Coordinates of C-alpha atoms in Angstrom, one line a residue:
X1448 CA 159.0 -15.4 80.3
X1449 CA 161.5 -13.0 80.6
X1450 CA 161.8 -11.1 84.4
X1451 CA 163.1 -8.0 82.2
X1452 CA 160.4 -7.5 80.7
X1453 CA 157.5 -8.4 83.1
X1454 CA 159.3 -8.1 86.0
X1455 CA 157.6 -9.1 89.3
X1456 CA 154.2 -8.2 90.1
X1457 CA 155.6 -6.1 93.1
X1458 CA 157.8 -4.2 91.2
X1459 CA 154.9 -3.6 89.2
X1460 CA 152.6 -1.9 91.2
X1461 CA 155.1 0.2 93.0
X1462 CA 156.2 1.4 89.2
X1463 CA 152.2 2.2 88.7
X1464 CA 151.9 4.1 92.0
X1465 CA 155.0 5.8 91.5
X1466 CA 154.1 7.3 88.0
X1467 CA 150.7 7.9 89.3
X1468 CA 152.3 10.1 92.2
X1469 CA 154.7 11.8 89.7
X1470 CA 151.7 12.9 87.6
X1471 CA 149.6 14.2 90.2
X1472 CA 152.6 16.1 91.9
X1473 CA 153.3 17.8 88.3
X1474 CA 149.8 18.9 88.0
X1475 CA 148.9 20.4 91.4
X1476 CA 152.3 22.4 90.5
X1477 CA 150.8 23.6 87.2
X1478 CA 147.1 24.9 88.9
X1479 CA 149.8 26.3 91.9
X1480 CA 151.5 28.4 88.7
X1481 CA 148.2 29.1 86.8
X1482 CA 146.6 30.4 89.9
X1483 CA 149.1 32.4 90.5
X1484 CA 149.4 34.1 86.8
X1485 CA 145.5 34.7 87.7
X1486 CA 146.0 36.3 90.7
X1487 CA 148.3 38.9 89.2
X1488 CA 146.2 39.5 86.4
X1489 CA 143.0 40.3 88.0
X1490 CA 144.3 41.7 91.5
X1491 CA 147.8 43.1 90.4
X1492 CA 150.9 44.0 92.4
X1493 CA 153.3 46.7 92.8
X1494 CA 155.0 45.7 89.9
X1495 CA 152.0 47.2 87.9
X1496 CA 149.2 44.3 87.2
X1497 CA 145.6 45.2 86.0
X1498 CA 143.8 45.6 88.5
X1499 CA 139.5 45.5 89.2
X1500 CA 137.6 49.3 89.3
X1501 CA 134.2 49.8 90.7
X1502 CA 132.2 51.5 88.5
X1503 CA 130.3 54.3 89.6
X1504 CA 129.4 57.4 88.4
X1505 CA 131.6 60.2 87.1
X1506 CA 129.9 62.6 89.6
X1507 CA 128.4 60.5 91.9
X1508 CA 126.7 64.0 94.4
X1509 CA 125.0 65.2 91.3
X1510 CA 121.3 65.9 91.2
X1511 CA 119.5 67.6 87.9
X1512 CA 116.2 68.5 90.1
X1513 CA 118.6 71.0 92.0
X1514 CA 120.2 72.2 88.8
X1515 CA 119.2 76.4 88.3
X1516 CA 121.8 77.4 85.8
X1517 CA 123.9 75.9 83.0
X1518 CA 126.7 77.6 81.1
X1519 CA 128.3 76.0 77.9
X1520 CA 131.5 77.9 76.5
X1521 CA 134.1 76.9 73.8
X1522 CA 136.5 79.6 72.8
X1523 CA 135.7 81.6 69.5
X1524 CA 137.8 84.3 68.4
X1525 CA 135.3 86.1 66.4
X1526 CA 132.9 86.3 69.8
X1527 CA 133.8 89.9 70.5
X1528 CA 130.6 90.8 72.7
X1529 CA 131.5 87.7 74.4
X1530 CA 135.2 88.2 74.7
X1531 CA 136.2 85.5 72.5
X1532 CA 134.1 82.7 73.9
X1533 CA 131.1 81.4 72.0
X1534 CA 128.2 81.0 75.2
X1535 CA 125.3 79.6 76.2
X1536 CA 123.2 80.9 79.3
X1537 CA 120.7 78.6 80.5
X1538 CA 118.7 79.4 83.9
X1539 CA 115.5 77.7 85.4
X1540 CA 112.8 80.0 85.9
X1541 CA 109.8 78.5 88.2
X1542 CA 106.4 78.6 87.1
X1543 CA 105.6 81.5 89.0
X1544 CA 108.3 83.8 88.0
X1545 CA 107.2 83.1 84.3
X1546 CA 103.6 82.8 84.0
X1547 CA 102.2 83.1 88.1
X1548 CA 100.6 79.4 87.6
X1549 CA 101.7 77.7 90.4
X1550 CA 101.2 74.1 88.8
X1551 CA 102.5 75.1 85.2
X1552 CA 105.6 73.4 84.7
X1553 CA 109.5 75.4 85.1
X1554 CA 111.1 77.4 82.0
X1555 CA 114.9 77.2 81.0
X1556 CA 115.2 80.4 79.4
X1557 CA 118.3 81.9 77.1
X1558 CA 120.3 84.9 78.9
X1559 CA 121.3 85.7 74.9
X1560 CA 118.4 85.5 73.0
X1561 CA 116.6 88.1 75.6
X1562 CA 115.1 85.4 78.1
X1563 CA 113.7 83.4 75.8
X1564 CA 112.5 80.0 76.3
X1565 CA 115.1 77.0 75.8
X1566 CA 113.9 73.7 74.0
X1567 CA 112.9 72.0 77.4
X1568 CA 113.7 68.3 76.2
X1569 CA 117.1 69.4 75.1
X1570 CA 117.7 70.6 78.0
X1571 CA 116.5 67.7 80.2
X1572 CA 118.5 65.4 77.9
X1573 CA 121.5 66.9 78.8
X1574 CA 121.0 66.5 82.5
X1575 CA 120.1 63.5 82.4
X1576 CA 123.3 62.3 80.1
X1577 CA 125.6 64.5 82.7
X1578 CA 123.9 62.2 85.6
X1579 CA 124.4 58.7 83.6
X1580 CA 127.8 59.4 82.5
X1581 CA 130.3 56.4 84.8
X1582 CA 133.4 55.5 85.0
X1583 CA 133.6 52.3 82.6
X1584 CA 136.0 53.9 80.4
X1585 CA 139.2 55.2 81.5
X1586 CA 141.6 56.3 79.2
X1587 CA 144.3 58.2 80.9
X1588 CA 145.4 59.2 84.2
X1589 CA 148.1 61.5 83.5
X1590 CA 147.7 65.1 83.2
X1591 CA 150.3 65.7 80.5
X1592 CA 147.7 63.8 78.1
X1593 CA 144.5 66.3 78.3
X1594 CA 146.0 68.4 75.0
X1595 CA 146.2 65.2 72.9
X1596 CA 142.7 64.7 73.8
X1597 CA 141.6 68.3 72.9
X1598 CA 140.7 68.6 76.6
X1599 CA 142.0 72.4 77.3
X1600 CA 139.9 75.5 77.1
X1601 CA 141.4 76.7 74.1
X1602 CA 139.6 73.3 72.6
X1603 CA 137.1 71.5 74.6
X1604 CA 133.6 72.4 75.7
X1605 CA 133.7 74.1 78.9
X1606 CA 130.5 72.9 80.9
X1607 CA 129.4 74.2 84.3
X1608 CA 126.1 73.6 86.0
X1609 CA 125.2 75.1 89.2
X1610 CA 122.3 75.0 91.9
X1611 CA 122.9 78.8 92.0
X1612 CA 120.8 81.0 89.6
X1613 CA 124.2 83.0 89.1
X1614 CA 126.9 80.5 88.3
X1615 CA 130.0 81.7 91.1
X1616 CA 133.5 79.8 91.9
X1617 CA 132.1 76.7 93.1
X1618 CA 129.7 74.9 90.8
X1619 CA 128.6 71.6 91.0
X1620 CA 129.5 70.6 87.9
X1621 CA 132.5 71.8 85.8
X1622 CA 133.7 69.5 82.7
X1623 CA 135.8 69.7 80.0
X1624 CA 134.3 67.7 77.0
X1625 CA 136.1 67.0 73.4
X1626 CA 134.8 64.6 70.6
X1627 CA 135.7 61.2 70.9
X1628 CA 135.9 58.4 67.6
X1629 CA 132.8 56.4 67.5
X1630 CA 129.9 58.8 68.3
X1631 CA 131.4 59.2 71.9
X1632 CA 132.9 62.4 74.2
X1633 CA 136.0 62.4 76.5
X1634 CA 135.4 64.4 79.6
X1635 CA 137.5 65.5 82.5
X1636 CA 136.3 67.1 85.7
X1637 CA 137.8 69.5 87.0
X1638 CA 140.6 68.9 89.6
X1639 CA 140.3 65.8 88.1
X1640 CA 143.8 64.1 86.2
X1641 CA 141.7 61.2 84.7
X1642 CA 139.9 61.3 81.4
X1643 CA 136.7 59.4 80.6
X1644 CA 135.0 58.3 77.4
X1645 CA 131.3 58.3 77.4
X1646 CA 130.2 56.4 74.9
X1647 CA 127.2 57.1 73.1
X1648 CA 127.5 60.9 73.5
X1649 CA 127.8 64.0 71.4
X1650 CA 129.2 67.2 72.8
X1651 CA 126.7 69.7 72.9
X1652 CA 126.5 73.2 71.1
X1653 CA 127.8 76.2 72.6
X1654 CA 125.6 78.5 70.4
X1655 CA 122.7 80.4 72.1
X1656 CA 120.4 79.4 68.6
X1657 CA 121.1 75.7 69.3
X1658 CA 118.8 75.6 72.5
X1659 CA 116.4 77.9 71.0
X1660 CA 113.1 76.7 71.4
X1661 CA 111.9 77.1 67.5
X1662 CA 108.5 75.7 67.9
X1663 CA 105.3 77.2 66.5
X1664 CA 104.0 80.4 67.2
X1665 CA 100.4 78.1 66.7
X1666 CA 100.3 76.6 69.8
X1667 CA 97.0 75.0 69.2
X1668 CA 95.7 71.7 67.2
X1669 CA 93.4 72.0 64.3
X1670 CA 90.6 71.1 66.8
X1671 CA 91.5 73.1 69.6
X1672 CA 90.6 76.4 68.0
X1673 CA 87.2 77.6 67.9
X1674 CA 87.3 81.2 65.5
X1675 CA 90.4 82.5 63.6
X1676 CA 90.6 86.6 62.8
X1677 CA 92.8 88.0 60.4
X1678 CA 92.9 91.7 59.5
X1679 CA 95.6 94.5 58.5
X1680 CA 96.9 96.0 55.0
X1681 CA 98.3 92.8 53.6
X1682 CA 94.8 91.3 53.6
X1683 CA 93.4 94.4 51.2
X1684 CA 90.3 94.1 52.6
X1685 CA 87.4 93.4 55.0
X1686 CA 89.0 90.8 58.2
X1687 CA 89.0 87.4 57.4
X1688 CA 87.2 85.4 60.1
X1689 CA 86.4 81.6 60.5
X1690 CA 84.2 80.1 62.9
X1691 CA 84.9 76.0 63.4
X1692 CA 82.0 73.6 65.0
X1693 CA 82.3 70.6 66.9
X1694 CA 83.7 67.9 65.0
X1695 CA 85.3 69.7 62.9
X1696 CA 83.5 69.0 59.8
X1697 CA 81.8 72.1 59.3
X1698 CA 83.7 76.1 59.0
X1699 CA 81.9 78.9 58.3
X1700 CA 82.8 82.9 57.9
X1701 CA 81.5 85.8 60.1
X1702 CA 78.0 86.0 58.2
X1703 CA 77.3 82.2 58.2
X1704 CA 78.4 81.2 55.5
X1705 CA 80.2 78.0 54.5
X1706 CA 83.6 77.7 53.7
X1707 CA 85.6 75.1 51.8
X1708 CA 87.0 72.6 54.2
X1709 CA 90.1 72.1 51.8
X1710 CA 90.5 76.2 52.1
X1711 CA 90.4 75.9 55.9
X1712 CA 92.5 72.7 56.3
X1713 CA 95.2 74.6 54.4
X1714 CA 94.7 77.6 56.5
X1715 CA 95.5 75.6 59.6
X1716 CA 98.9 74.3 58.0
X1717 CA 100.0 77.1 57.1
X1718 CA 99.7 78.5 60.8
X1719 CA 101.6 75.4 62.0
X1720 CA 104.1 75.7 59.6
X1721 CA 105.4 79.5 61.7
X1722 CA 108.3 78.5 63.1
X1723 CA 110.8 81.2 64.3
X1724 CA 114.4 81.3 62.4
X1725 CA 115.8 83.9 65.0
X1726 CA 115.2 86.0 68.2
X1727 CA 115.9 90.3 67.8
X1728 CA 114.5 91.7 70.3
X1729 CA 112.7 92.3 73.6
X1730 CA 109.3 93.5 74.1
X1731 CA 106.9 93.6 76.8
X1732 CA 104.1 91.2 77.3
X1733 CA 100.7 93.0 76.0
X1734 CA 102.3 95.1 73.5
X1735 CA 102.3 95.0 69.8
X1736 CA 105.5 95.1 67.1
X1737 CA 106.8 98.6 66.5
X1738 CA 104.7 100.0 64.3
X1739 CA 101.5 99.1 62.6
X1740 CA 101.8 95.1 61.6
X1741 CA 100.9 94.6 58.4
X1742 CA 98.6 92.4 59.7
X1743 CA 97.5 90.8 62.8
X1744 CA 95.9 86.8 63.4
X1745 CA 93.7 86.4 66.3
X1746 CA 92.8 82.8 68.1
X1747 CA 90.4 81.7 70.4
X1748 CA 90.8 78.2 71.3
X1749 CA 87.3 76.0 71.9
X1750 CA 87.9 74.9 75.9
X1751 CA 89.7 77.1 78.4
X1752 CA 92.6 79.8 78.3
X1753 CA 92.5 83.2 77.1
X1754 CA 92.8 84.3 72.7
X1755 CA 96.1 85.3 71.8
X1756 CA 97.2 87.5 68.8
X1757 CA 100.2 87.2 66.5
X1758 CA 101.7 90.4 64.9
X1759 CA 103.0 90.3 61.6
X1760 CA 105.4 93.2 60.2
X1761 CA 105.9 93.3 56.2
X1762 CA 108.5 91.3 54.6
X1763 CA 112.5 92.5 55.1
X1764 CA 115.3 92.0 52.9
X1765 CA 118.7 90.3 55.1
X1766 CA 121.3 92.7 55.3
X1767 CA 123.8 89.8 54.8
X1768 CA 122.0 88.8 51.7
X1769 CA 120.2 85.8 53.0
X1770 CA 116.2 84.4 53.1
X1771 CA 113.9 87.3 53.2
X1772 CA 112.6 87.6 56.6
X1773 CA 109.3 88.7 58.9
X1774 CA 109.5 90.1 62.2
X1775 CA 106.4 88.4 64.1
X1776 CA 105.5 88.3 67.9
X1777 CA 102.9 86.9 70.1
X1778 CA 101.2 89.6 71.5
X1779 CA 100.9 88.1 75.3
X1780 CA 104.9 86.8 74.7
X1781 CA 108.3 89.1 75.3
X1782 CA 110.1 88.3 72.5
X1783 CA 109.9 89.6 68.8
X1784 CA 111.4 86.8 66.7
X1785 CA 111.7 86.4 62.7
X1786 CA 109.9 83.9 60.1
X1787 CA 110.7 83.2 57.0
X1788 CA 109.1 85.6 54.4
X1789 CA 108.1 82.7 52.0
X1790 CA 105.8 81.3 55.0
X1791 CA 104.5 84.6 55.6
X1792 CA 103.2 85.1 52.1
X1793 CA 101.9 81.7 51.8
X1794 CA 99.6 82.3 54.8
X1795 CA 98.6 85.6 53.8
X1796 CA 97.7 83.9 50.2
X1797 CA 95.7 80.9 52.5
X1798 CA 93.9 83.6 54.1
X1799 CA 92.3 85.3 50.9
X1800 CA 91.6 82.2 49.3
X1801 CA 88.8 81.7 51.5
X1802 CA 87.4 85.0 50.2
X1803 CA 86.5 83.2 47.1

């Protein structure tokens, strides 16, 4: 055999360990250099790496239980009673500033729909969002970028929160908020350079009307109410009354007799169908609408609290050529508030149906 090609079995396992070694150095160099390209990746360097954030909250003192006044305004020209800024209000009201019942729940009410009450969820909602917002998303830290994100208070949503009833210099929450692609809001603090996206949140309205709370002025379920009275000139005639029993299977009028269920049932929807399109005025608790209402519906509910009484005036024409209007109040509220005509009407016709 040839020697140059075998060679001697020495020489041959000092070649095998030898290329083993060479390997083994190479690779040990490669993790040393892929280690290394880590390391600058996920803890960076002054030469500008990416480096790791802890996420936390982008107000990490607030609290919404000490929150006692919100203020929401984005500038609008045509706002002349509000010098150019269209504005929202918002102030907590305990229960016993509002109603003296110590265990009845607070009231956010509207400074510019006279004090009346805000949508309560809405309200929470937005609290809670403002607590939940985090720092996740970072998309600038330099403070000649806020105009390209519409953050300056010629643009953006100005939004201040405060555990004040009046708002002052120093609340606890001031934020500048824009729209963001993808259902989402960018938001910068103030005295703050960086800007945030919040994903999964909509800017909310500045306008008084979009807090409203536009429930029904029937605050009662079909089974909850007990009698129903209705008098006054739309209702040409003798009061309408209906008595409901137990069960309510059975509906009678003020002599005994009984009624069409069908008649009733559609008497009942058409009271839970008056919800309020506007606020116009104030008024004080236990008086009625200016003026004699062209009629009146009292309610007495079957188990506890006291009846109430909704005033109806007759049917107005919109000075800016919209829906015919009602003005309509609760006589124990402090707020006269408008309802479309159409509804109106359709009660009033519900109501002498059950003459028939």
């Amino acid at each position: 055999m040839s020697a140059r090609r075998f060679g001697p079995p020495g020489a041959r396992a000092m070649g095998a360990r030898g290329g083993f070694l060479h390997v083994a150095v190479r690779n040990w160099i490669l993790v040393l250099i892929l280690g290394a390209l880590a390391g600058s990746w996920f803890v960076g360097d002054a030469g500008g790496g990416i480096s790791q954030r802890q996420i936390q909250p982008v107000l990490p003192g607030f609290d919404a239980s000490r929150a006692r006044s919100i203020v929401l305004e984005r500038a609008d020209l045509a706002a002349v009673e509000t010098g150019g800024l269209e504005r929202t209000t918002l102030t907590r009201r305990t229960s016993v500033e509002t109603t003296g019942d110590v265990g009845a729940p607070d009231v956010w009410t509207i400074a510019e729909l006279h004090g009346t009450a805000a949508f309560a969820d809405r309200v929470d909602d937005l609290l809670s969002r403002i607590g939940s917002m985090t720092t996740l998303d970072l998309v600038s830290e330099e403070p000649g970028s806020h105009a390209g994100y519409g953050l300056t208070k010629a643009k953006a949503l100005q939004l201040r929160v405060s555990e004040q009833e009046r708002m002052g210099d120093s609340p606890m929450v001031d934020l500048l908020i824009a729209p963001a692609p993808g259902r989402a809001a960018y938001v910068l603090a103030a005295g703050d350079d960086r800007v945030w996206r919040i994903a999964r949140f909509t800017p909310p309205s500045a306008s008084p009307r979009a807090w409203f709370d536009d429930s029904s002025l029937m605050p009662l379920p079909d089974r909850g109410i007990s009698a129903i009275r209705a008098s006054g000139p739309a209702l040409e005639g003798e009061p309408v009354i209906v008595r409901t029993y137990p069960g309510g299977d059975r509906y009678t009028s003020a002599t005994g007799e009984t009624l069409v269920t069908q008649a009733v049932l559609d008497l009942f929807k058409r009271l839970r169908t008056l919800f309020p399109t506007d606020v116009v005025a104030e008024k004080v608790a236990g008086e009625p609408l200016d003026g004699e209402p062209w009629f009146s519906i009292e309610v007495e509910p079957i188990v506890g609290g006291n009846d109430f009484r909704i005033d109806f005036a007759r049917p107005e024409e919109s000075p800016e050529g919209g829906a015919r209007f009602v003005r309509a109040a609760r006589l124990q509220g402090t707020i006269t508030v408008t309802v479309s005509a159409a509804t109106v009407e359709k009660l009033v016709e519900s109501l002498q149906r059950l003459r028939e």
